[in-house]
Short mmCIF file of C-alpha atoms in Angstrom, two decimals:
data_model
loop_
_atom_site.label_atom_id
_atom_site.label_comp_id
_atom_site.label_asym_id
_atom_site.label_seq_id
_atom_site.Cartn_x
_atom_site.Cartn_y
_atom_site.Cartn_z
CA UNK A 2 66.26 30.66 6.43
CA UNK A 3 64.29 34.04 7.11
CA UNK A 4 61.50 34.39 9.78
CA UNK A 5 58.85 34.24 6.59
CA UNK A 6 60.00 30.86 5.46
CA UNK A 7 60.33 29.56 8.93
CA UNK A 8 56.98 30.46 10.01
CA UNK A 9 55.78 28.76 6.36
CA UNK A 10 57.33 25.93 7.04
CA UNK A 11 55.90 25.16 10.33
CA UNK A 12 52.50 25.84 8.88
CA UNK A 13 53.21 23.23 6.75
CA UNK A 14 53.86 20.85 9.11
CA UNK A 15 51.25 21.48 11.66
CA UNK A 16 48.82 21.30 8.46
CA UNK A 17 50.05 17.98 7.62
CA UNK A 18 49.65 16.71 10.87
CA UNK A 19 45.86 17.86 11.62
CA UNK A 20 43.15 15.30 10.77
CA UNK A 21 41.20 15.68 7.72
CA UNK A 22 37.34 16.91 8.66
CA UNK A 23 35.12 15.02 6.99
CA UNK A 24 31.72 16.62 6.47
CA UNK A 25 28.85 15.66 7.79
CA UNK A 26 26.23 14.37 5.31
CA UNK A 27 22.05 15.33 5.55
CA UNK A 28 20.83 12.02 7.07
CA UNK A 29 18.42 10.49 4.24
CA UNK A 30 14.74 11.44 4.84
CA UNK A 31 12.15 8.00 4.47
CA UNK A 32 9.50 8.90 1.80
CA UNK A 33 7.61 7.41 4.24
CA UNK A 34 7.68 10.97 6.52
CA UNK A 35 8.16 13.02 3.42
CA UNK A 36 4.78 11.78 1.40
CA UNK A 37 3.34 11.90 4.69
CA UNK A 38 2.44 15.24 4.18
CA UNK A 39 1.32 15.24 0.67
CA UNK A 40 -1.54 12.94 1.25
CA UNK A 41 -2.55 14.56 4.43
CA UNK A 42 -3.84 17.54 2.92
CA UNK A 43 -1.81 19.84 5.41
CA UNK A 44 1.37 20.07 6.93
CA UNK A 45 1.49 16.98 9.38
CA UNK A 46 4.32 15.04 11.09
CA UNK A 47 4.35 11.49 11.79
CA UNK A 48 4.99 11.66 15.65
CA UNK A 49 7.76 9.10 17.08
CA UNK A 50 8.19 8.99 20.55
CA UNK A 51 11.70 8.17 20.54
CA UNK A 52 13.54 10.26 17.76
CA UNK A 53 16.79 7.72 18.18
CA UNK A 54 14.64 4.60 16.72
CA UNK A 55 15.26 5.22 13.36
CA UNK A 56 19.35 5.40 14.34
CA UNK A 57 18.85 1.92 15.82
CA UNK A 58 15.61 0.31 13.85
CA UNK A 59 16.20 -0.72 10.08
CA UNK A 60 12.70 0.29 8.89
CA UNK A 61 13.02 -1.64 5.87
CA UNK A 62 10.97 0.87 3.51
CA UNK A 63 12.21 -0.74 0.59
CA UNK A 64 10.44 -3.54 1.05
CA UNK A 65 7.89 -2.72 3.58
CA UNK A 66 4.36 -3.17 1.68
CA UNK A 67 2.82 -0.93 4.38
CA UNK A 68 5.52 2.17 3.62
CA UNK A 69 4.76 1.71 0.10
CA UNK A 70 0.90 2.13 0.74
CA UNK A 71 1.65 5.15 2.89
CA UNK A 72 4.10 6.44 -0.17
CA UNK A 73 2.02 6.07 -2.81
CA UNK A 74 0.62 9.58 -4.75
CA UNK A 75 -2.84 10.63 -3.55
CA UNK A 76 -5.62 10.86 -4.92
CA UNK A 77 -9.06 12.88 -4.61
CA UNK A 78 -11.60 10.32 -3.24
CA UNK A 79 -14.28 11.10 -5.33
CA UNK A 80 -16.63 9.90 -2.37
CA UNK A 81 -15.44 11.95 0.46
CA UNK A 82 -13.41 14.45 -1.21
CA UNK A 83 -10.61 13.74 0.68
CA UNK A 84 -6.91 12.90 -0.80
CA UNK A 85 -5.64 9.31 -0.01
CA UNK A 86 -2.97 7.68 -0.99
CA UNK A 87 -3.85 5.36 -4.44
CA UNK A 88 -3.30 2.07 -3.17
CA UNK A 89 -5.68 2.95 -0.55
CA UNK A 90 -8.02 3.56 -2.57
CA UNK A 91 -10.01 2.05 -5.47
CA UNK A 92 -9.04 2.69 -8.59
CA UNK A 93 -12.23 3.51 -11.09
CA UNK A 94 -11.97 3.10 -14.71
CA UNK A 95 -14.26 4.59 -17.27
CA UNK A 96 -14.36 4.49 -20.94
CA UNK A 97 -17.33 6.70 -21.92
CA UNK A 98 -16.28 7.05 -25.71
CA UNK A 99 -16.88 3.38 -26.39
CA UNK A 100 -19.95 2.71 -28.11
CA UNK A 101 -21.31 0.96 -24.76
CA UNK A 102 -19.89 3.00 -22.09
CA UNK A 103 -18.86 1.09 -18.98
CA UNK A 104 -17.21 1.45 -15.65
CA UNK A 105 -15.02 -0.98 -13.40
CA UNK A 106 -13.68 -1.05 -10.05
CA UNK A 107 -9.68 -2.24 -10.90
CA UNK A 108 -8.75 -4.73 -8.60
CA UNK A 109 -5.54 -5.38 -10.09
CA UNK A 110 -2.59 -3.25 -8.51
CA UNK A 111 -0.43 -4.35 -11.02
CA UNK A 112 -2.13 -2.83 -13.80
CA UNK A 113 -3.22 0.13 -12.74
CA UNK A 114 -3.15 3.09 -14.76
CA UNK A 115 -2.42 1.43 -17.92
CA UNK A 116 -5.93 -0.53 -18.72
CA UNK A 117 -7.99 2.90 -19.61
CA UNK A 118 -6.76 7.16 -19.86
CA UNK A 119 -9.44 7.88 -17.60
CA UNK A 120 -9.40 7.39 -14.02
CA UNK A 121 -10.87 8.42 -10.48
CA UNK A 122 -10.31 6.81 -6.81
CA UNK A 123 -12.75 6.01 -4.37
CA UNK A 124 -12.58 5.07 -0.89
CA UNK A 125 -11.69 1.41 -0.18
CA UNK A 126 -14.53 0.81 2.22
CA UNK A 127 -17.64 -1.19 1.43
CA UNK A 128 -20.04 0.10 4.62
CA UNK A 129 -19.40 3.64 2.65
CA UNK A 130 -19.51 2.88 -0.85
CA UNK A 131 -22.79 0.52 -0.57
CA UNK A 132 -24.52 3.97 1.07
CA UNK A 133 -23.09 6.69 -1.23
CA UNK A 134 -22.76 5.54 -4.51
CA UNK A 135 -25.88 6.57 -6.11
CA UNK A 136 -25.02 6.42 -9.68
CA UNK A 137 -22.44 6.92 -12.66
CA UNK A 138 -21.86 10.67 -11.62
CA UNK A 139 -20.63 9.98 -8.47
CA UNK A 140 -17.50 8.19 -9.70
CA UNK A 141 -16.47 9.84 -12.79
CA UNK A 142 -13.30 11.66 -13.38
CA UNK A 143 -14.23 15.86 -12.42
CA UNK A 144 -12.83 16.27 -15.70
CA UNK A 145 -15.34 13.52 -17.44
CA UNK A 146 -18.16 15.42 -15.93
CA UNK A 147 -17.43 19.03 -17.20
CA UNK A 148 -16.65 17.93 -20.30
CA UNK A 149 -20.17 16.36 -20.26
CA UNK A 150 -21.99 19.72 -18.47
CA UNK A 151 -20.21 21.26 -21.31
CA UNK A 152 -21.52 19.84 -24.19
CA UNK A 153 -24.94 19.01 -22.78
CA UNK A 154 -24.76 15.12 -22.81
CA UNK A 155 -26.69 12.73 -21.73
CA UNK A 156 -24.10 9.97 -20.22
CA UNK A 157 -26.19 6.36 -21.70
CA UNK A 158 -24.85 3.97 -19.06
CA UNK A 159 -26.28 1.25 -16.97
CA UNK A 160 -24.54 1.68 -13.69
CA UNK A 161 -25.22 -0.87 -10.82
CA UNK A 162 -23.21 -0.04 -7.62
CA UNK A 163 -24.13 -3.74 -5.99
CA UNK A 164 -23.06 -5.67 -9.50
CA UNK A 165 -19.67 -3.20 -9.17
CA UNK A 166 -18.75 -4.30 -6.29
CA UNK A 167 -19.94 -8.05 -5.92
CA UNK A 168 -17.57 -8.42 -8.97
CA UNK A 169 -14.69 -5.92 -7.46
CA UNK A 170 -14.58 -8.31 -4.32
CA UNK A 171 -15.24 -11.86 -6.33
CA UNK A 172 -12.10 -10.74 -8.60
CA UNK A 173 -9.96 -9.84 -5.56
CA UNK A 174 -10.39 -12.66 -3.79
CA UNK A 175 -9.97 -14.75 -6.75
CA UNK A 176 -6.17 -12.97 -7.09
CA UNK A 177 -5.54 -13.75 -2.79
CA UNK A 178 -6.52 -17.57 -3.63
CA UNK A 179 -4.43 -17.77 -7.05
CA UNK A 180 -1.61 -15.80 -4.97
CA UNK A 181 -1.66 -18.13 -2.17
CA UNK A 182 -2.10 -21.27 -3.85
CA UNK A 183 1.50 -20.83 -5.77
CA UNK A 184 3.18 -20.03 -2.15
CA UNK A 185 1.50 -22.93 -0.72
CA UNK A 186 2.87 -24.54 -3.32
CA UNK A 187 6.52 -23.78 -3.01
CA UNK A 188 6.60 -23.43 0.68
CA UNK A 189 9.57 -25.05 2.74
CA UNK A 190 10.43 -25.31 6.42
CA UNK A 191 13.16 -23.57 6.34
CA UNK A 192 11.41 -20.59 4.65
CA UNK A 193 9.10 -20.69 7.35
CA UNK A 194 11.88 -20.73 10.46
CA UNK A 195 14.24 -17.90 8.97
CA UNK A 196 12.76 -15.63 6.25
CA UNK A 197 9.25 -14.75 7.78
CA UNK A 198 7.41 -12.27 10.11
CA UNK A 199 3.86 -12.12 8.31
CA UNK A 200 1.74 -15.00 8.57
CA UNK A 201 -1.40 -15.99 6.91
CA UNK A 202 -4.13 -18.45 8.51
CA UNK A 203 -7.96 -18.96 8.06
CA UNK A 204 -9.01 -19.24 11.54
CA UNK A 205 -12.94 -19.21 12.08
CA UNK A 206 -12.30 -18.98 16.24
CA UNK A 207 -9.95 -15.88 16.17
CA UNK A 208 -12.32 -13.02 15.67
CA UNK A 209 -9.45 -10.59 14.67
CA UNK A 210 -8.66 -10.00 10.93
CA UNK A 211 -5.52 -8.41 11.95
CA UNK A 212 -3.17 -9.02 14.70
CA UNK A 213 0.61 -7.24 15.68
CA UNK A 214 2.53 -9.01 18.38
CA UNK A 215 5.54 -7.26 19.10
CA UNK A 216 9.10 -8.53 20.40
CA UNK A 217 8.23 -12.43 18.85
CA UNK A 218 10.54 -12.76 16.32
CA UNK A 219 14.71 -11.53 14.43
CA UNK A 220 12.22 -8.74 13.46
CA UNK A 221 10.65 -7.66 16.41
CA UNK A 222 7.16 -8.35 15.57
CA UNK A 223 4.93 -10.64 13.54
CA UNK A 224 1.67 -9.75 11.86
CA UNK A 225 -0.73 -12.08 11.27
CA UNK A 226 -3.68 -11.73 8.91
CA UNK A 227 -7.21 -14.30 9.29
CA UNK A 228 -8.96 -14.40 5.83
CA UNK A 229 -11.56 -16.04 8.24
CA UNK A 230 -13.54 -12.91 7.59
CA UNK A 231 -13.62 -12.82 3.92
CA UNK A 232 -16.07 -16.39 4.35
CA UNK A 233 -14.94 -18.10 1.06
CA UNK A 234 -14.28 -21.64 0.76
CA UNK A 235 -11.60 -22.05 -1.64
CA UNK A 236 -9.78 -19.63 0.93
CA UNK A 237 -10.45 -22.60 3.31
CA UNK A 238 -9.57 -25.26 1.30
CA UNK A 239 -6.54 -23.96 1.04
CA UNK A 240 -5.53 -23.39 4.61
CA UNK A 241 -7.00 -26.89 5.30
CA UNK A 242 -9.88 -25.48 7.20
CA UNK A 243 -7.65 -24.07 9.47
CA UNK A 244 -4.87 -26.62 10.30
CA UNK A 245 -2.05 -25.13 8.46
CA UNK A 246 -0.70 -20.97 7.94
CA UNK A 247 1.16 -19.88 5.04
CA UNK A 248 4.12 -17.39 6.03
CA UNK A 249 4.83 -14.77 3.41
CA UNK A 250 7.84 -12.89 2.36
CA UNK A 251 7.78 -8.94 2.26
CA UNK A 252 9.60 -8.18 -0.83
CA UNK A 253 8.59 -11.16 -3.00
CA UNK A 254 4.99 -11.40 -1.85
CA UNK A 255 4.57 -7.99 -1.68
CA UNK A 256 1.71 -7.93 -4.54
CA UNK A 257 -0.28 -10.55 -2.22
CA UNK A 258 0.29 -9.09 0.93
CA UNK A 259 -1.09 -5.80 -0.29
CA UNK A 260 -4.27 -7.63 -1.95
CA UNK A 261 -5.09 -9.18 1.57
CA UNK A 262 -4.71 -5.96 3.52
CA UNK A 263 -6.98 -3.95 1.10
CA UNK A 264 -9.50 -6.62 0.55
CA UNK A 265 -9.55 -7.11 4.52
CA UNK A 266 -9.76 -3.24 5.07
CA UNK A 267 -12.66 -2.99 2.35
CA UNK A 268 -14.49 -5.76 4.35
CA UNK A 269 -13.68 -4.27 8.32
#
């Protein structure tokens, strides 16, 4: 065997006997970080103290209601003129063709974007909206508007801002009660021991519409909401003025869960 094949061969063999490299592969990015920056209007980083939590922590995005408000697209707030994500916001819908023209504040999440082709968001915050909406204009779609400024009309429409929004917060609390009468309704013990970390109670004592305890639970924290706040009495009825909670699930509840947070945040 010449030098040339002997030195081949050993190359062989040392090749065969070195461990394969896999590659490394990009670690998968959360939307949660990655639509951060979309809504925020300029480049901005959600800041994590320890960058080794997400190694360790199973965020749960999937199913995390919260993530999927943060991940939502944004929106122009007509109000403030600032971008929000959707689900933070309130969802107007106009139809200004129809021979009566009218305008309603969606309070279904559900069916958003498919009831009407015209659309605009406004904050989700009742202290603000009672103060600045002044009338029709100041909800409309931009593009509604310049196609009105264009063609010189005269928009025919009886607009009450109180009426809007006694009948956007009447509807959503109607959904919440509905919601939470069918969990009531098929609620076990067991579901209650292993499958939940957000609880639901109507507790006229607690002042706090929100609470986060940390380091209670399999999931390291619990949050509790108190529709105390929202003063309704079929709310009441169903928590038995107080005497029982309801404990909700994060991916099949997550409809609910959502309703309760905006409706409380709209109220706060």
């Amino acid at each position: 065997m010449s030098v040339g094949n002997q030195l081949l061969k050993s190359l062989y063999i040392s090749k065969s006997k070195a461990s394969r490299k896999i590659p490394a592969l990009p670690a998968k990015i959360s939307p949660l970080f990655t639509h951060f920056e979309k809504w925020a209007g300029k480049p901005r980083k959600l800041f994590i103290k320890d960058p080794d939590l997400l190694k360790s922590f199973n965020l749960k995005l999937d199913t995390n209601p919260f993530a999927q408000l943060l991940s939502s697209p944004s929106r122009l707030d007509r109000i403030g003129k600032v971008k929000l994500p959707k689900l933070l916001s309130i969802q107007v819908d106009s139809d200004i063709k129809s021979v009566i023209p009218s305008i309603k504040f969606n309070d279904n999440l559900e069916h958003r974007d498919k009831t009407r082709t015209s659309h605009s968001y406004i904050l989700n915050k009742l202290s603000v909206l009672e103060k600045n909406l002044k009338n029709s204009r100041s909800v409309l779609p931009l593009h509604v508007l310049a196609n009105l400024n264009n063609e010189n009309k005269n928009l025919n429409l009886n607009f009450n801002s109180k009426e809007l929004l006694d009948e956007y917060v009447s509807e959503t609390e109607q959904h919440i009660i509905d919601g939470l009468s069918k969990i009531k309704s098929i609620q076990t013990n067991s579901f209650k021991e292993t499958s939940s970390h957000i609880i639901v109670k109507y507790d006229n004592s607690d002042n706090e519409a929100l609470r986060l305890d940390t380091n209670t639970t399999y999931y390291n924290y619990t949050l509790t909401f108190n529709l105390a706040k929202i003063q309704n009495i079929q709310l009441e009825h169903i928590f038995n003025k107080g005497y029982e909670l309801l404990y909700l699930h994060e991916k099949r509840d997550m409809a609910i869960i959502l309703q309760i947070y905006r409706l409380l945040m709209l109220l706060a």
